[in-house]
XYZ file of C-alpha atoms in Angstrom:
395
model
C 9.379 20.591 14.889
C 12.285 21.589 17.101
C 14.543 24.484 16.040
C 17.413 22.032 15.479
C 15.292 19.791 13.266
C 14.156 22.787 11.231
C 17.760 23.836 10.577
C 18.736 20.277 9.610
C 15.796 19.951 7.228
C 16.424 23.355 5.667
C 20.108 22.510 5.231
C 19.207 19.286 3.425
C 16.548 20.897 1.245
C 18.641 23.918 0.283
C 21.748 21.744 0.011
C 20.212 19.626 -2.732
C 21.209 22.350 -5.222
C 25.001 22.288 -4.630
C 24.861 18.498 -4.366
C 23.185 18.333 -7.796
C 25.781 20.658 -9.333
C 29.065 20.446 -7.400
C 29.194 16.653 -7.219
C 29.362 16.259 -10.968
C 31.456 19.301 -11.869
C 34.753 17.348 -11.678
C 33.157 14.793 -14.034
C 32.309 17.248 -16.828
C 35.534 16.660 -18.815
C 35.007 12.889 -18.503
C 31.401 13.206 -19.726
C 32.591 15.306 -22.656
C 35.212 12.715 -23.577
C 32.920 9.663 -23.238
C 30.138 11.073 -25.408
C 32.400 12.999 -27.794
C 30.311 16.079 -27.015
C 31.058 19.737 -27.592
C 31.766 22.114 -24.739
C 28.433 23.875 -25.206
C 26.579 20.523 -25.014
C 28.313 19.609 -21.780
C 27.541 22.995 -20.255
C 23.917 22.494 -21.304
C 23.645 19.673 -18.754
C 24.113 22.372 -16.120
C 22.232 25.184 -17.874
C 19.205 22.974 -18.645
C 19.056 21.804 -15.047
C 19.091 25.379 -13.781
C 16.604 26.701 -16.355
C 14.149 23.920 -15.466
C 14.893 24.581 -11.809
C 13.975 28.240 -12.152
C 10.985 27.860 -14.474
C 9.350 25.050 -12.502
C 9.228 27.202 -9.382
C 6.557 29.369 -11.018
C 4.338 26.281 -10.868
C 5.508 24.832 -7.563
C 5.138 28.114 -5.651
C 1.371 28.586 -6.153
C 0.819 24.824 -5.716
C 2.536 24.939 -2.328
C 0.461 27.959 -1.270
C -2.677 26.020 -2.251
C -1.893 22.517 -0.968
C 0.921 23.077 1.534
C 4.669 22.516 1.546
C 4.720 18.854 2.582
C 3.035 17.258 -0.487
C 5.077 19.406 -2.863
C 8.288 18.429 -1.072
C 7.417 14.727 -1.300
C 6.586 14.947 -5.002
C 9.704 16.998 -5.698
C 12.118 14.735 -3.838
C 10.568 11.587 -5.304
C 10.878 12.904 -8.850
C 14.416 14.162 -8.181
C 15.471 10.674 -7.101
C 13.876 8.949 -10.109
C 15.404 11.473 -12.510
C 18.746 10.851 -10.796
C 18.458 7.181 -11.746
C 17.815 8.250 -15.341
C 20.991 10.352 -15.280
C 23.048 7.417 -14.029
C 21.735 5.137 -16.800
C 21.917 7.727 -19.611
C 23.569 6.354 -22.746
C 23.856 9.587 -24.740
C 24.390 13.276 -24.168
C 20.815 14.007 -25.262
C 19.416 11.570 -22.675
C 21.582 13.062 -19.957
C 20.424 16.605 -20.782
C 16.756 15.534 -20.641
C 17.131 13.739 -17.304
C 19.095 16.634 -15.839
C 16.351 19.023 -16.907
C 13.738 16.852 -15.175
C 15.946 16.687 -12.117
C 16.174 20.477 -12.131
C 12.383 20.822 -12.342
C 11.999 18.560 -9.313
C 14.744 20.416 -7.466
C 12.727 23.605 -7.968
C 9.973 22.234 -5.727
C 12.456 21.389 -2.978
C 14.418 24.648 -2.828
C 11.354 26.833 -3.330
C 9.580 25.167 -0.415
C 12.658 25.561 1.795
C 12.763 29.329 1.227
C 9.007 29.611 1.771
C 9.197 27.571 4.992
C 11.503 30.212 6.474
C 8.830 32.861 5.867
C 6.101 30.546 7.174
C 7.855 30.242 10.515
C 9.824 33.470 11.028
C 9.706 37.234 10.605
C 11.970 38.753 7.906
C 14.648 39.909 10.377
C 14.733 36.576 12.248
C 14.482 34.674 8.980
C 17.794 36.084 7.728
C 19.579 34.572 10.728
C 17.804 31.236 10.359
C 18.556 31.165 6.640
C 22.191 31.885 7.415
C 22.358 28.863 9.747
C 20.703 26.659 7.129
C 23.101 27.879 4.460
C 26.004 27.069 6.774
C 24.732 23.492 6.636
C 24.542 23.850 2.862
C 28.166 24.985 2.967
C 29.222 21.738 4.653
C 27.418 19.742 1.963
C 29.051 21.822 -0.757
C 32.470 21.300 0.855
C 32.054 17.536 0.672
C 30.386 17.378 -2.757
C 33.172 18.422 -5.111
C 35.969 16.295 -3.574
C 33.630 13.287 -3.458
C 32.628 13.872 -7.074
C 36.251 14.021 -8.170
C 37.189 10.951 -6.141
C 34.266 8.850 -7.406
C 34.958 9.869 -10.997
C 38.645 8.946 -10.672
C 37.950 5.613 -8.937
C 35.025 4.513 -11.107
C 33.317 6.931 -13.511
C 31.000 9.916 -13.757
C 28.105 7.467 -13.304
C 29.257 6.925 -9.715
C 29.228 10.648 -8.998
C 25.665 10.994 -10.283
C 24.653 7.903 -8.284
C 25.543 9.794 -5.125
C 23.344 12.698 -6.247
C 20.469 10.229 -6.596
C 21.243 8.766 -3.165
C 21.139 12.187 -1.529
C 17.674 12.765 -2.971
C 16.476 9.443 -1.567
C 17.835 10.240 1.909
C 16.189 13.674 1.890
C 12.890 12.099 0.796
C 12.933 9.658 3.701
C 13.860 12.394 6.195
C 11.027 14.678 5.054
C 8.500 11.844 5.014
C 9.355 10.866 8.578
C 9.905 14.240 10.292
C 8.478 17.221 8.410
C 5.295 18.827 9.749
C 3.246 21.122 7.541
C 4.102 24.820 8.025
C 1.201 26.327 6.041
C -1.649 26.368 8.548
C -4.021 28.393 6.386
C -3.811 27.249 2.801
C -4.936 29.685 0.120
C -7.824 28.063 -1.831
C -7.588 30.741 -4.520
C -3.825 30.483 -5.097
C -4.187 28.676 -8.446
C -6.840 30.914 -9.979
C -5.360 32.685 -12.984
C -6.587 36.161 -12.049
C -5.473 35.789 -8.438
C -2.108 34.385 -9.498
C -1.502 37.179 -12.012
C -2.467 39.793 -9.422
C -0.180 38.194 -6.827
C 2.810 38.053 -9.176
C 2.247 41.627 -10.306
C 2.112 42.779 -6.683
C 5.308 40.884 -5.883
C 7.361 41.989 -8.879
C 6.455 45.660 -8.295
C 7.360 45.617 -4.601
C 10.579 47.666 -4.063
C 11.836 45.365 -1.314
C 11.424 42.288 -3.485
C 13.198 44.002 -6.380
C 16.090 45.179 -4.193
C 16.874 41.870 -2.498
C 16.220 39.783 -5.606
C 18.693 41.892 -7.606
C 21.340 41.224 -4.956
C 20.617 37.478 -5.082
C 20.673 37.440 -8.890
C 24.002 39.256 -9.090
C 25.670 37.088 -6.474
C 24.351 33.820 -7.920
C 25.249 34.914 -11.460
C 28.906 35.109 -10.415
C 28.768 31.747 -8.667
C 27.097 30.116 -11.680
C 29.802 31.509 -13.953
C 32.418 29.798 -11.820
C 30.482 26.518 -11.695
C 29.975 26.437 -15.466
C 33.540 27.393 -16.427
C 35.959 26.435 -13.695
C 36.380 22.724 -14.466
C 37.581 23.513 -17.979
C 39.794 26.386 -16.822
C 41.474 24.539 -13.969
C 41.563 20.991 -15.399
C 42.023 21.559 -19.134
C 43.838 24.902 -19.152
C 45.857 24.836 -15.938
C 46.336 21.063 -15.786
C 44.925 20.212 -12.369
C 43.923 16.623 -11.668
C 40.253 16.016 -10.941
C 40.934 15.377 -7.264
C 42.928 18.629 -7.074
C 40.042 20.487 -8.685
C 37.736 18.861 -6.135
C 39.889 20.246 -3.325
C 39.741 23.653 -4.990
C 35.948 23.522 -4.916
C 36.160 22.383 -1.304
C 38.136 25.513 -0.453
C 35.561 27.638 -2.269
C 32.664 25.995 -0.416
C 34.486 26.393 2.905
C 34.949 30.094 2.197
C 31.229 30.340 1.453
C 30.541 28.612 4.771
C 32.685 31.223 6.520
C 30.641 33.878 4.726
C 27.410 32.559 6.243
C 28.994 32.665 9.713
C 30.243 36.198 9.075
C 26.743 37.100 7.906
C 25.269 36.245 11.305
C 27.917 38.315 13.077
C 27.290 41.305 10.825
C 23.504 40.976 11.166
C 23.751 41.084 14.939
C 25.896 44.209 14.840
C 24.727 46.195 11.800
C 21.340 44.851 10.676
C 20.302 43.615 7.250
C 20.918 46.641 5.031
C 24.397 47.474 6.318
C 25.339 43.794 6.153
C 24.340 43.609 2.484
C 26.228 46.859 1.776
C 29.404 45.424 3.340
C 28.962 42.280 1.253
C 28.732 44.481 -1.841
C 32.231 45.775 -1.159
C 33.593 42.224 -0.951
C 31.816 41.248 -4.182
C 33.201 44.177 -6.143
C 36.731 43.706 -4.833
C 36.709 40.016 -5.751
C 35.191 40.350 -9.213
C 37.216 43.393 -10.191
C 40.478 41.925 -8.943
C 39.926 38.650 -10.824
C 39.153 40.467 -14.085
C 42.219 42.696 -13.695
C 44.461 39.666 -13.189
C 43.012 37.926 -16.256
C 43.334 41.036 -18.437
C 46.979 41.392 -17.380
C 47.645 37.791 -18.383
C 47.721 36.291 -14.889
C 46.141 32.878 -15.451
C 47.143 30.739 -12.516
C 45.314 29.067 -9.651
C 46.418 31.778 -7.219
C 45.620 34.747 -9.463
C 42.118 33.426 -10.163
C 41.127 31.860 -6.859
C 42.585 34.545 -4.595
C 40.105 37.188 -5.799
C 37.245 34.713 -6.109
C 37.472 33.875 -2.413
C 36.393 37.472 -1.720
C 33.442 37.097 -4.072
C 32.313 33.777 -2.601
C 32.730 35.104 0.955
C 30.268 37.838 -0.026
C 27.974 35.210 -1.538
C 27.662 33.705 1.939
C 26.418 37.114 3.099
C 24.114 37.934 0.192
C 22.167 34.700 -0.133
C 20.725 34.518 3.410
C 19.833 38.212 3.377
C 18.659 38.261 -0.233
C 16.471 35.162 -0.118
C 14.824 35.943 3.211
C 14.484 39.653 2.419
C 12.801 39.023 -0.942
C 9.954 36.953 0.558
C 9.674 39.029 3.732
C 6.827 41.322 2.614
C 4.610 38.388 1.521
C 3.611 36.185 4.486
C 0.458 35.000 2.663
C 2.196 34.361 -0.666
C 5.642 33.172 0.423
C 5.569 30.308 -2.081
C 4.804 32.585 -5.019
C 7.435 35.134 -3.958
C 10.062 32.442 -3.425
C 9.205 30.924 -6.802
C 9.410 34.219 -8.679
C 12.755 35.103 -7.113
C 14.162 31.662 -7.890
C 12.893 31.853 -11.462
C 14.587 35.208 -12.094
C 17.873 33.925 -10.648
C 17.865 30.893 -12.920
C 16.947 32.887 -16.031
C 20.024 35.027 -15.386
C 22.110 31.873 -14.910
C 20.803 30.293 -18.112
C 21.602 33.398 -20.172
C 25.058 33.482 -18.599
C 25.596 29.835 -19.546
C 24.660 30.497 -23.166
C 27.006 33.474 -23.288
C 29.876 31.490 -21.777
C 29.380 28.676 -24.291
C 29.509 31.173 -27.158
C 32.613 33.118 -26.091
C 34.867 30.398 -24.682
C 38.308 30.905 -26.214
C 40.398 28.464 -24.201
C 41.462 31.114 -21.686
C 40.205 32.186 -18.267
C 39.197 35.634 -19.529
C 35.489 34.890 -20.266
C 35.036 33.464 -16.760
C 36.756 36.447 -15.147
C 34.839 38.980 -17.223
C 31.481 37.425 -16.362
C 32.252 37.285 -12.639
C 33.362 40.927 -12.749
C 30.102 41.907 -14.463
C 27.986 40.183 -11.836
C 30.076 41.661 -9.026
C 29.224 45.155 -10.304
C 25.511 44.247 -10.472
C 25.639 42.868 -6.926
C 27.405 45.885 -5.468
C 25.170 48.430 -7.198
C 22.043 46.536 -6.088
C 23.313 46.448 -2.510
C 24.211 50.120 -2.382
C 21.567 51.754 -4.588
C 18.561 49.524 -3.876
C 18.851 47.692 -0.544
C 20.697 50.399 1.363
C 18.287 53.105 0.187
C 15.263 50.992 1.066
C 16.405 50.722 4.670
C 15.744 46.996 5.015
C 12.876 44.536 4.596
C 9.414 45.945 5.102
C 6.296 43.896 5.702
């Protein structure tokens, strides 16, 4: 595969996550109204997807180390597309939650393989740059997803928005089937043995480099998930934005993330991985702390909330390429298992955050701001006390 094809494929595979979430975020109030559901039930369509996404990776990772990335990708994308059809045809909130959970489980295979492919083909230092380019492609997909979701929901219904999610899965399936070449040249025949698997996971979870970079990824994604789970209700219901205006707001957020991935490559070339992550930690803390301060002082407007969050999401564009590539760097022979374990831990944190947000929602922006501030502190401390002290990825 050519370098350009690899970046395109990685962008599609990694981009399936924001497509599955961002496209239907503007439709959440419409889903709530149509089914007469509670806020916590509606948020469960996102939390269940992400919990299944994270948990399934513990299965997909060892399977991909044993049988290769290509068959797992084909199974994952095929199931994602079929589950997408179930979402479109869902006639109750319970059905929608079940289909979204299945879609999340299938998505786990796709994203896990994408992260492992980077380690299959590149060293940890080079992989951070490649991941950054792929996540720039993800940024373009995220930019388009929210406005399209809002537009489709306004013109037709939330079913149309979820139809596009299904269509993206089908396109990715065809692209992988036609162009992807296996990247695991020496499959591990023992990868699925219980003793070997337990030993591998124990080795991974105890590795200081894995812990350091995974904590950065968890903190940064926790803040992003908070925004994804809460923002439609804050900006549409509380602040009165139209769905298409909220879609443009998400576009601006995704564009800022895209700029973060570009900035990441510039910082990597000049400072290296550890200093780049440390700089990102400053941005994260400034954004989260500033947003919480505004909310505590009663500033609940689009400017007072989004202005600080742009700093946080800019840092997210720095942390995710470095965090995801750095976490799997020490494990060239178990990249699938390491990618799966990191993804699982990120989604567990997101699921717990979703439950907390559903329990404390009070009709204001304060719960969202407080949660983002909490995760910004976790991100910054992980960057400064763990990554910076480790001195970078070690193989």
